[in-house]
Amino acid sequence: MAVEYRAVNGWGPDGDQRDHEDHPVRIISGELVKEAAGTGPEDPFGDHDEDIAPGIIEVRPYHRPVLYRAGGAAMVIASVTGRVMGLSARGTWMAAGWFGHGTKSACVLGYRYVRAHDLQEVLGGMAKATDWNKVEIVRRKRWATLGWSTGAAAALNLAGWWALVKFGGMTALDWSWAITPGFTALAAGTLLTLYGRYRLNSPGIGPQQIIADQDNPDSDEPFPLAMCQSPDQVEECVSRALAAEGIGTRAVRALGFRAWGWEIDVVLKGSKVAKVNEKADDLDAHFDIKQGGTLIDPDPQASAHLVLRLITANPFENMPKPTVHAPNSLDISDVHNFGRCMDGSALDLVLEGLRILVIGVSGAAKTTGVLRDLAEVITACHNAIGLDLDPVKDGLREFEGVMAAPPIRGNKACEEWLGYLVKMAKGRNVVRNRLDMGDTWVATREHPAIFPFVDEFIYLSPKAKELFIELLRLAKQSGIYPVAAGQDATSDSMGDAIADSFTLSIMLASRWDDIRIVFGQGAAAKGFRPDRLVPAQNKDIKNDAGQSYIKGPGLERPLLYGWNEHSRDGIKQAVADRIGAGRPWFDRDTLAAAGLLHLSDGRAEMKRIPGDRQIVFDAIEVMTQAGATRIRPEPLAAELADLNPELYSDLTVAELRRLLKDVGVGAPVSIGDIDGLTNPRGYKIEALTVLT
């Protein structure tokens, strides 16, 4: 195609391009093929120096190469096809993954269902026969439910096949038999796939669980512990809560889920363990657990390391009921169980040598828990006796009959008996050396240890408190081990010095001010927080009653300990059995050394002998040891001085005659020939024993 080349000279009225003669100019797309200069016709404008030489313009329309166009189409087809195939393969792979995960999750849930694991978690384990029976009943019911469900599904499939044959015009032997089972399998597979997709997209979110708006990876807001379904989520929960209180951490690692809650190992960064303790109440709120549920256990070897325990259930809910012991079947030098620690270990104590302090507010189970547990074991020991002292309340009245004396009530009686015990402690030092026991008293049935229970210590009179403190300081080597209990341990009530004299300190729900006095300076910062325990409201709402912190030999960690809960009926039966079997009593050596032989009638019932008749018992003791039935005043005075020098070292024969006459023995009588003398005057043992 060739056209004449004409220069464009301007624009026409219709907006078209025109030449110098006002003729329209046709513009054709193409390529200019320029001939060599001088070979074409003369340029009408006479300009041979232009870029476009005069000549013919050859227009060649643009066409893509055939192979290029074919290749492009093929690539487009291959691309689209590959994309479709890739998407199909990817979709199939994802669906298969969802189906596999859904099947696995359904199997796990099914196993937990038929094995009744959910019921076991509610029960807190299977610690007794009734728990096993409950789980076995539920398991049988669930197997029965699965059996009925399977039968119902089979019946529905059979009914669908019959309907297709009966009303669908199909025969019994064609594919009609596979339609309903296939549809059922397809529905089940679809449900498993959808459930697998749900579990993969929300691995830590269980059914019916609320997802907080702030619970996302980009948020630092704390969230409740109950939302956590995995150790990773617990670690995130703890990290956020600590960060919200300005407590930095280097590492937070969940040690595991226990029956009572979560145990987490924490390494602090730029913070102290004491700061975590200060923020414990705030952390309770962040975790949304019960008041006092955040417990800390510092590492004494690493000041930035601690174990955090988050209590979501009662650690002692599934404690087995204790059984009472057989009469005289125990020994105070053996290990005895009194309960359980929150970590599952047994609370075992050796009573010998323990001087025990128990502090707890009203409702903390101080008397009905700790003291009752101690008394149950002590009154079952063949080499220990107990005393029940209470200046204002009824103490351990349920043990009446197996204590060494009837219940001692009121300040006057408490003062009197504490005075007796001080004398016994002093006298036992003499007896211990005479019997060659060694450095400390060796408790036997003939020479038992003595455990005086002094409940409501703070209500003792000043004189009684002085006697108790003196007893506490003297009794270490004499086999007398006091047990003091009270609602508080303030300096006015007890004094700082006395708290240090106890070898075992027990704090149930208590006041903050008492922690330093009982457990020592800085104990609260180390995690000992009995002030965060909640006492019982009534017999049905027990809260933290019976739970305590303990410091003593081998017990230095701030862990919770639960005490055995003996029923009153069980104690009554045990007391009756122990009375029938007989109990040890004050040894005569101790009474004689303390000048307290007049207490010997108190074994069955505490009798008070009018007047000062101690000398009568001492005289009987002297004659019994000598195997004599009659004695003259002179050798009796000398023997009394040897028996108890503190009382009788300055006793003259005349004073002896006066004392015996005053208490009702009377004047010396003829006792027959004795000591080489003919019918001297003296005392017969039958005359002395009448007065006892």
XYZ file of C-alpha atoms in Angstrom:
692
model
C 0.000 0.000 0.000
C 1.465 3.364 -1.007
C 0.140 6.877 -0.618
C 1.359 10.287 -1.564
C 3.235 12.061 1.102
C 1.922 15.552 1.779
C 2.948 17.839 4.557
C 0.378 18.868 7.075
C -0.302 22.586 6.917
C -3.061 23.083 9.473
C -6.430 22.024 10.846
C -9.756 22.001 9.040
C -13.093 23.296 10.317
C -14.043 19.791 11.370
C -10.857 19.348 13.336
C -9.148 17.245 10.616
C -5.617 17.771 9.376
C -5.131 19.545 5.964
C -2.282 20.348 3.608
C -1.275 23.680 2.139
C -3.977 23.340 -0.539
C -6.594 22.732 2.082
C -7.030 19.079 1.084
C -7.589 16.532 3.820
C -4.587 14.525 4.831
C -5.042 10.791 5.586
C -2.892 9.454 8.381
C -2.094 5.759 8.120
C -0.241 3.871 10.831
C 2.754 1.992 9.579
C 6.459 2.171 9.002
C 8.311 4.703 6.861
C 10.749 3.231 4.437
C 13.113 6.056 3.477
C 14.748 5.942 0.071
C 18.202 7.288 -0.521
C 18.447 11.028 -1.187
C 18.097 12.097 -4.829
C 16.490 8.931 -6.077
C 12.883 10.014 -5.616
C 10.799 12.703 -7.311
C 11.501 16.297 -6.673
C 10.211 17.592 -3.384
C 7.445 20.112 -4.188
C 8.611 22.234 -1.329
C 12.208 22.165 -2.462
C 13.596 21.064 0.898
C 16.008 18.176 0.562
C 17.520 18.564 4.027
C 14.528 17.287 6.040
C 14.756 14.172 8.144
C 12.193 12.480 5.958
C 13.533 12.332 2.483
C 11.222 12.839 -0.525
C 9.878 9.659 -1.943
C 7.224 7.066 -1.326
C 5.912 6.139 2.139
C 5.313 2.407 2.411
C 2.871 1.488 5.133
C 3.320 -1.988 6.721
C 0.634 -2.973 9.308
C 2.013 -4.439 12.660
C 1.587 -8.172 13.235
C 2.931 -10.270 16.163
C 4.823 -13.361 15.154
C 2.626 -16.433 14.957
C 4.854 -18.491 17.259
C 4.904 -15.667 19.783
C 1.146 -15.496 19.881
C 0.801 -19.266 20.101
C 3.352 -19.438 22.887
C 1.583 -16.729 24.886
C -1.765 -18.507 24.657
C -0.198 -21.775 25.733
C 1.411 -20.139 28.692
C -1.880 -18.564 29.717
C -3.635 -21.915 29.491
C -0.855 -23.652 31.403
C -0.857 -20.940 34.061
C -4.588 -21.062 34.593
C -4.638 -24.829 34.553
C -1.705 -25.045 36.960
C -3.302 -22.544 39.266
C -6.536 -24.473 39.280
C -4.719 -27.725 39.886
C -2.593 -26.131 42.609
C -5.594 -24.687 44.339
C -7.387 -28.000 44.060
C -4.429 -29.912 45.482
C -3.945 -27.377 48.254
C -7.644 -27.466 49.113
C -7.656 -31.252 49.141
C -4.575 -31.321 51.354
C -6.067 -28.796 53.786
C -9.376 -30.666 53.918
C -7.524 -33.911 54.551
C -5.583 -32.234 57.343
C -8.778 -30.927 58.895
C -10.377 -34.355 58.627
C -7.363 -36.064 60.205
C -7.180 -33.600 63.086
C -10.925 -33.792 63.616
C -10.781 -37.587 63.697
C -7.904 -37.512 66.200
C -9.681 -34.980 68.437
C -12.925 -36.957 68.281
C -11.078 -40.133 69.289
C -9.499 -38.351 72.249
C -12.838 -36.936 73.336
C -14.477 -40.328 72.875
C -11.852 -42.038 75.019
C -12.227 -39.400 77.748
C -16.000 -39.811 77.511
C -16.135 -43.573 77.912
C -13.446 -43.530 80.614
C -15.268 -40.746 82.522
C -12.135 -38.602 82.830
C -14.259 -35.490 83.236
C -15.903 -36.980 86.330
C -12.504 -37.966 87.747
C -11.292 -34.377 87.378
C -14.387 -33.076 89.165
C -13.806 -35.561 92.001
C -10.137 -34.547 92.194
C -8.924 -38.092 91.644
C -10.133 -41.394 93.051
C -8.900 -41.523 96.613
C -11.599 -43.734 98.121
C -13.884 -46.606 97.186
C -16.939 -44.386 96.664
C -15.070 -42.428 93.984
C -14.280 -45.631 92.101
C -17.912 -46.726 92.351
C -19.178 -43.403 90.951
C -16.788 -43.537 88.008
C -17.672 -47.175 87.258
C -21.405 -46.379 87.218
C -20.900 -43.466 84.829
C -18.700 -45.577 82.555
C -21.381 -48.265 82.240
C -24.067 -45.678 81.484
C -21.932 -44.102 78.767
C -21.171 -47.445 77.124
C -24.902 -48.131 77.147
C -25.529 -44.741 75.531
C -22.976 -45.483 72.804
C -24.583 -48.873 72.187
C -28.063 -47.357 71.792
C -26.672 -44.624 69.512
C -24.966 -47.179 67.272
C -28.113 -49.268 67.074
C -30.221 -46.203 66.248
C -27.828 -45.180 63.437
C -27.930 -48.682 61.960
C -31.726 -48.700 62.151
C -31.978 -45.352 60.365
C -29.694 -46.560 57.553
C -31.748 -49.725 57.153
C -34.968 -47.698 57.064
C -33.504 -45.398 54.368
C -32.500 -48.386 52.214
C -35.970 -49.896 52.562
C -37.572 -46.582 51.569
C -35.443 -46.364 48.420
C -36.429 -49.879 47.412
C -40.082 -49.481 48.367
C -40.815 -46.010 47.054
C -37.805 -45.045 44.893
C -38.152 -47.756 42.304
C -34.741 -49.233 43.071
C -33.905 -52.886 43.520
C -32.546 -54.390 46.675
C -29.311 -55.560 45.071
C -28.265 -52.441 43.179
C -26.455 -49.429 44.680
C -29.465 -48.613 46.850
C -27.797 -50.388 49.769
C -24.819 -47.998 49.677
C -26.712 -44.710 49.432
C -27.762 -44.220 53.050
C -24.503 -45.499 54.607
C -22.606 -43.333 52.149
C -24.667 -40.300 53.056
C -24.124 -41.044 56.759
C -20.374 -41.410 56.217
C -20.298 -38.186 54.195
C -22.137 -36.321 56.939
C -19.807 -37.730 59.594
C -16.743 -36.901 57.518
C -17.995 -33.363 56.950
C -18.606 -32.869 60.657
C -15.174 -34.262 61.528
C -13.554 -31.989 58.930
C -15.356 -28.912 60.235
C -14.484 -29.828 63.828
C -10.838 -30.375 62.853
C -10.758 -26.961 61.180
C -12.249 -25.422 64.323
C -9.700 -27.091 66.588
C -6.752 -26.125 64.349
C -7.833 -22.512 64.074
C -8.588 -22.247 67.814
C -6.310 -24.816 69.524
C -6.631 -23.343 72.977
C -10.294 -22.381 72.949
C -12.689 -24.968 74.221
C -16.414 -25.151 73.498
C -18.552 -22.485 75.200
C -15.443 -20.578 76.227
C -15.572 -16.792 76.030
C -12.704 -15.132 74.196
C -11.768 -11.777 75.678
C -11.314 -8.919 73.252
C -7.927 -8.128 74.653
C -6.687 -11.735 74.431
C -4.595 -11.491 71.315
C -0.872 -11.808 70.652
C -0.410 -8.052 70.279
C -2.026 -7.217 73.646
C -0.367 -6.903 77.046
C -3.615 -6.915 79.022
C -3.941 -9.636 81.723
C -6.668 -12.234 81.339
C -8.210 -14.772 83.762
C -6.467 -18.052 84.456
C -9.695 -19.929 83.698
C -9.277 -19.066 80.008
C -6.053 -21.058 79.781
C -6.260 -24.481 78.194
C -2.567 -25.213 77.724
C 0.764 -24.601 79.509
C 1.716 -21.987 76.908
C -1.391 -19.973 77.679
C -0.732 -20.233 81.429
C 2.777 -18.858 80.898
C 1.347 -15.976 78.869
C -1.293 -15.346 81.554
C 1.320 -15.174 84.334
C 3.692 -13.021 82.280
C 0.992 -10.475 81.542
C -0.222 -10.347 85.146
C 3.298 -9.794 86.518
C 4.053 -7.195 83.842
C 0.847 -5.348 84.706
C 2.158 -4.965 88.271
C 5.568 -3.751 87.118
C 7.336 -7.058 87.802
C 9.813 -8.002 85.098
C 10.583 -11.620 84.237
C 13.364 -13.423 82.415
C 11.572 -16.727 82.150
C 8.127 -18.101 82.971
C 7.665 -21.847 82.675
C 4.589 -23.876 83.605
C 5.695 -26.878 85.676
C 2.326 -28.549 85.308
C -1.292 -28.713 86.364
C -1.976 -30.192 89.792
C -5.222 -31.248 91.442
C -5.381 -27.863 93.161
C -4.244 -25.607 90.288
C -1.119 -24.587 88.355
C 2.524 -24.573 89.420
C 4.767 -22.123 87.552
C 8.522 -21.577 87.688
C 9.440 -17.873 87.460
C 12.793 -16.135 87.085
C 12.506 -12.413 87.836
C 14.252 -9.569 86.049
C 14.915 -6.356 87.937
C 12.427 -7.277 90.692
C 12.475 -8.978 94.085
C 10.459 -11.864 95.404
C 9.167 -9.531 98.113
C 7.519 -7.398 95.435
C 5.623 -10.404 94.123
C 4.464 -11.055 97.676
C 3.326 -7.434 98.054
C 1.258 -7.705 94.885
C -0.298 -11.065 95.775
C -3.778 -9.620 96.310
C -3.636 -7.803 92.961
C -2.432 -10.961 91.243
C -5.440 -12.809 92.679
C -7.640 -10.305 90.849
C -5.698 -10.578 87.581
C -5.962 -14.365 87.646
C -9.550 -14.154 88.931
C -8.939 -16.865 91.527
C -9.979 -17.034 95.160
C -8.633 -14.609 97.736
C -5.266 -15.900 98.909
C -4.960 -18.185 95.888
C -1.585 -16.828 94.726
C 1.187 -18.506 96.726
C 4.924 -17.950 96.355
C 7.799 -20.271 97.191
C 11.190 -18.490 96.915
C 14.391 -20.340 96.138
C 16.827 -19.748 99.036
C 19.755 -20.363 96.686
C 18.663 -17.893 93.958
C 17.133 -14.589 95.003
C 15.432 -13.980 91.627
C 13.912 -17.454 91.383
C 10.582 -18.575 92.804
C 7.781 -21.035 92.238
C 4.328 -19.538 91.864
C 1.310 -21.650 92.824
C -2.143 -20.613 91.666
C -4.854 -22.295 93.727
C -8.092 -22.984 91.848
C -9.389 -25.826 94.047
C -9.102 -26.947 97.668
C -5.776 -28.850 97.885
C -7.164 -31.016 100.681
C -10.649 -31.705 99.349
C -9.908 -35.371 98.679
C -7.944 -36.096 101.862
C -8.946 -39.498 103.233
C -10.709 -39.534 106.562
C -8.304 -40.404 109.391
C -8.757 -43.443 111.582
C -8.180 -43.402 115.321
C -5.354 -45.475 116.765
C -5.575 -48.457 119.052
C -4.982 -47.829 122.767
C -1.304 -47.607 123.796
C -0.193 -48.609 120.294
C 2.051 -45.629 119.528
C 5.387 -44.257 120.713
C 6.287 -40.559 120.783
C 9.699 -41.314 119.296
C 8.101 -42.693 116.114
C 6.847 -40.745 113.096
C 3.110 -40.035 113.119
C 0.907 -38.649 110.373
C -1.157 -35.549 111.060
C -2.326 -34.633 107.567
C -0.943 -33.751 104.161
C 1.021 -31.064 102.379
C -0.437 -29.376 99.301
C 2.271 -31.002 97.169
C 0.885 -34.421 98.127
C 3.560 -35.372 100.662
C 2.524 -36.529 104.122
C 2.613 -34.250 107.151
C 4.656 -36.492 109.450
C 5.976 -35.385 112.837
C 7.987 -36.928 115.661
C 6.415 -35.679 118.890
C 9.375 -36.313 121.145
C 11.146 -33.042 121.847
C 8.545 -30.793 120.222
C 7.301 -27.707 122.010
C 4.428 -26.532 119.881
C 2.811 -23.127 119.317
C -0.524 -22.923 117.468
C -1.971 -19.564 116.392
C -5.299 -19.130 114.617
C -8.257 -16.777 114.715
C -11.710 -17.982 115.636
C -12.950 -20.424 113.024
C -9.473 -21.469 111.850
C -9.879 -25.005 113.351
C -7.231 -24.455 115.997
C -8.854 -26.614 118.696
C -11.017 -28.969 116.635
C -8.255 -29.419 114.078
C -4.639 -29.124 115.213
C -5.026 -29.696 118.970
C -7.470 -32.552 118.479
C -5.070 -34.262 116.058
C -2.186 -33.905 118.494
C -4.236 -35.113 121.452
C -5.531 -38.140 119.527
C -1.988 -39.343 118.878
C -0.596 -38.440 122.311
C -3.351 -40.256 124.185
C -2.685 -43.336 122.032
C 1.018 -43.419 123.009
C 2.081 -45.884 125.663
C 4.784 -43.510 126.921
C 3.023 -40.140 127.023
C 0.345 -38.427 129.085
C -1.554 -35.226 128.466
C -3.106 -32.406 130.470
C -5.953 -30.175 129.285
C -5.708 -26.572 130.525
C -7.997 -23.747 129.376
C -8.575 -20.550 131.380
C -11.763 -19.407 129.584
C -13.202 -22.084 127.285
C -13.849 -25.814 127.238
C -10.595 -26.907 125.621
C -10.323 -30.598 124.731
C -13.239 -31.794 126.834
C -13.804 -34.767 124.489
C -10.595 -36.353 125.823
C -11.741 -36.349 129.427
C -10.837 -39.677 131.001
C -7.628 -40.289 129.075
C -5.790 -37.179 130.234
C -3.676 -37.390 133.369
C -6.141 -35.179 135.231
C -9.721 -34.003 134.769
C -10.152 -30.858 132.638
C -8.332 -27.942 134.262
C -10.462 -24.817 133.891
C -10.148 -21.250 135.116
C -7.079 -19.175 135.867
C -6.745 -20.337 139.466
C -6.597 -24.018 138.512
C -4.273 -23.248 135.604
C -1.892 -21.377 137.916
C -1.897 -24.294 140.328
C -1.160 -26.940 137.687
C 1.445 -24.868 135.905
C 3.139 -24.545 139.296
C 3.041 -28.316 139.660
C 4.572 -28.751 136.193
C 7.400 -26.334 136.996
C 8.191 -28.399 140.097
C 8.066 -31.591 138.026
C 10.469 -30.121 135.468
C 12.935 -29.285 138.227
C 12.493 -32.625 139.977
C 12.908 -34.582 136.732
C 16.405 -33.237 136.267
C 17.321 -35.042 139.480
C 15.463 -38.196 138.449
C 17.018 -38.169 134.982
C 20.519 -38.104 136.407
C 19.709 -40.731 139.028
C 18.272 -43.088 136.397
C 21.197 -42.364 134.049
C 18.949 -41.373 131.125
C 21.534 -39.140 129.514
C 21.138 -35.555 128.398
C 17.384 -35.714 127.811
C 14.452 -37.558 129.351
C 13.822 -41.021 127.920
C 10.069 -41.608 127.796
C 8.795 -45.067 128.821
C 5.502 -46.344 130.161
C 6.939 -46.154 133.686
C 8.357 -42.672 133.108
C 6.135 -41.095 130.416
C 6.588 -37.761 128.689
C 4.105 -35.045 129.663
C 2.233 -32.887 127.109
C 0.298 -30.044 128.764
C -2.199 -28.474 126.301
C -2.733 -24.814 127.179
C -5.521 -23.469 124.998
C -6.323 -19.741 124.834
C -2.902 -18.903 126.218
C -3.496 -15.156 125.938
C -6.225 -15.322 128.613
C -3.903 -16.734 131.263
C -3.314 -14.514 134.250
C 0.089 -12.770 134.483
C 1.178 -15.238 137.139
C 0.119 -18.221 135.016
C 1.976 -16.789 131.999
C 5.138 -16.414 134.061
C 4.852 -20.026 135.188
C 4.254 -21.208 131.624
C 7.292 -19.324 130.326
C 9.393 -20.778 133.133
C 8.103 -24.254 132.271
C 8.895 -23.723 128.607
C 12.484 -22.868 129.429
C 13.000 -25.656 131.967
C 11.175 -28.476 130.204
C 13.553 -29.080 127.300
C 15.513 -31.848 129.012
C 12.869 -33.085 131.415
C 10.425 -34.731 129.023
C 7.696 -32.103 129.465
C 6.623 -30.667 126.097
C 4.098 -27.781 126.343
C 1.566 -27.106 123.588
C 0.276 -23.513 123.594
C -2.572 -22.233 121.456
C -4.193 -18.841 121.054
C -5.983 -16.494 118.680
C -3.077 -14.081 118.413
C 0.583 -13.816 119.363
C 1.084 -10.110 119.973
C 3.828 -8.924 122.288
C 1.316 -8.036 124.986
C -0.243 -11.479 124.809
C 2.842 -13.616 124.487
C 6.049 -11.674 124.195
C 8.637 -11.929 121.460
C 11.001 -14.102 123.497
C 8.551 -16.927 124.138
C 7.820 -17.471 120.423
C 11.477 -18.334 119.848
C 11.320 -21.028 122.531
C 8.936 -23.272 120.549
C 10.435 -25.850 118.221
C 7.325 -26.145 116.025
C 5.179 -23.158 115.068
C 1.823 -23.560 113.348
C -0.206 -20.674 111.954
C -3.696 -21.177 110.630
C -5.780 -18.207 109.436
C -4.141 -15.405 111.438
C -3.424 -11.707 111.614
C -0.619 -10.033 109.686
C 0.974 -8.702 112.897
C 1.455 -12.214 114.256
C 3.567 -13.500 111.349
C 6.769 -11.742 112.403
C 6.394 -12.799 116.050
C 5.712 -16.473 115.321
C 7.732 -17.141 112.152
C 10.414 -14.467 112.473
C 11.421 -11.272 110.711
C 10.886 -11.346 106.926
C 8.762 -14.511 106.962
C 5.891 -12.846 105.111
C 8.178 -11.735 102.295
C 9.340 -15.340 101.964
C 5.792 -16.507 101.273
C 4.423 -17.322 104.743
C 1.045 -15.602 104.474
C -1.460 -17.100 106.950
C -3.126 -13.683 106.975
C -4.509 -14.517 103.514
C -6.235 -17.687 104.738
C -9.976 -17.353 105.329
C -11.439 -18.961 108.492
C -14.650 -20.958 108.469
C -17.929 -19.090 108.489
C -19.904 -22.038 109.839
C -19.817 -25.836 109.724
C -20.937 -25.854 106.091
C -18.809 -22.949 104.782
C -15.352 -24.046 105.893
C -13.245 -21.867 103.574
C -9.586 -22.432 104.594
C -10.252 -23.873 108.061
C -7.742 -26.587 108.939
C -5.108 -25.233 106.525
C -1.887 -23.838 107.938
C 1.709 -22.804 107.417
C 4.308 -24.602 109.539
C 7.894 -23.871 110.535
C 9.933 -26.432 112.362
C 12.512 -29.203 111.880
C 12.522 -30.010 108.163
C 9.592 -27.684 107.497
C 10.987 -24.431 106.106
C 9.053 -23.939 102.846
C 5.953 -21.714 102.632
C 3.615 -24.544 101.680
C 0.064 -25.130 102.856
C -0.559 -28.088 105.155
C -3.968 -29.609 105.808
C -4.650 -31.276 109.155
C -6.628 -34.464 109.684
C -10.245 -33.923 110.568
C -11.322 -36.301 113.316
C -15.019 -36.513 114.044
C -16.214 -36.018 117.612
C -17.956 -39.403 117.547
C -14.733 -41.112 116.494
C -12.865 -39.451 119.346
C -15.543 -40.485 121.865
C -15.219 -44.118 120.835
C -11.419 -43.931 120.977
C -11.552 -42.409 124.459
C -13.830 -45.188 125.695
C -11.466 -47.837 124.305
C -8.425 -46.169 125.850
C -10.056 -45.841 129.256
C -10.853 -49.543 129.160
C -7.274 -50.416 128.212
C -5.742 -48.171 130.872
C -3.434 -45.222 130.455
C 0.002 -44.377 131.895
C 0.160 -41.761 134.604
C 2.653 -39.501 136.397
C 5.584 -41.602 137.488
C 6.139 -41.799 141.206
C 9.781 -40.747 140.854
C 8.718 -37.435 139.343
C 6.029 -36.812 141.946
C 8.396 -37.655 144.759
C 11.196 -35.460 143.409
C 8.749 -32.587 142.930
C 7.126 -33.038 146.315
C 3.773 -33.805 144.684
C 2.928 -37.275 145.908
C -0.426 -35.970 147.073
C -1.439 -35.997 143.382
C -1.282 -39.767 143.262
C -5.013 -40.054 143.923
C -5.740 -37.920 140.901
C -5.420 -40.806 138.502
C -9.070 -41.718 138.711
C -10.367 -38.381 139.973
C -8.536 -35.312 141.169
C -8.930 -35.267 144.977
C -7.703 -32.422 147.103
C -6.417 -33.443 150.580
C -7.145 -30.770 153.168
C -4.071 -29.181 154.705
C -0.441 -29.691 153.730
C -0.229 -33.485 153.601
C 2.698 -33.802 151.227
C 4.788 -35.035 154.114
C 2.434 -38.010 154.518
C 3.042 -39.173 150.948
C 6.740 -38.619 151.264
C 6.831 -40.670 154.466
C 4.963 -43.480 152.708
C 7.450 -43.246 149.834
C 10.397 -43.583 152.239
C 8.908 -46.580 154.023
C 7.944 -48.262 150.739
C 11.446 -47.918 149.349
C 12.908 -49.335 152.565
C 10.347 -52.146 152.706
C 9.407 -51.154 156.244
C 5.986 -51.095 157.885
C 7.051 -49.042 160.953
C 9.688 -46.377 161.519
C 10.983 -44.143 164.320
C 10.865 -40.310 163.892
C 14.667 -39.900 163.848
C 15.421 -42.157 160.842
C 12.250 -40.895 159.102
C 13.492 -37.277 159.250
C 16.874 -38.329 157.849
C 15.306 -40.349 155.017
C 12.990 -37.462 154.119
C 15.976 -35.134 153.878
C 17.637 -37.594 151.457
C 14.425 -37.959 149.425
C 13.799 -34.248 148.924
C 16.580 -32.024 150.201
C 14.798 -28.843 149.061
C 11.897 -29.491 151.410
C 13.387 -31.466 154.281
C 17.085 -30.622 154.575
C 16.435 -28.491 157.669
C 13.639 -30.630 159.098
C 14.135 -31.472 162.760
C 12.542 -34.400 164.593
C 10.385 -32.014 166.623
C 9.117 -30.303 163.452
C 8.400 -33.707 161.891
C 6.271 -34.731 164.877
C 4.375 -31.413 164.709
C 3.710 -31.640 160.974
C 2.444 -35.217 161.199
C 0.259 -34.326 164.143
C -1.202 -31.313 162.299
C -2.236 -33.347 159.275
C -3.992 -35.961 161.388
C -1.418 -38.704 161.881
C -1.221 -37.994 165.585
C 1.596 -38.525 168.054
C 4.084 -41.400 167.736
C 2.856 -44.751 169.117
C 4.580 -47.893 170.379
C 5.888 -49.839 167.383
C 7.600 -52.809 169.100
C 11.249 -53.678 169.260
C 13.215 -52.085 166.421
C 16.683 -50.738 165.749
C 17.998 -52.526 168.899
C 15.546 -50.644 171.067
C 12.811 -52.133 173.239
C 9.355 -50.947 172.145
C 10.271 -47.365 171.020
C 7.637 -44.952 169.767
C 7.185 -44.203 166.068
C 4.787 -44.435 163.106
C 3.083 -47.391 161.412
C 2.464 -47.303 157.628
C -1.214 -48.244 157.977
C -1.782 -45.092 160.026
C -0.278 -43.013 157.227
C -2.115 -44.680 154.319
C -5.496 -44.095 155.998
C -5.074 -40.382 155.323
C -4.388 -40.829 151.610
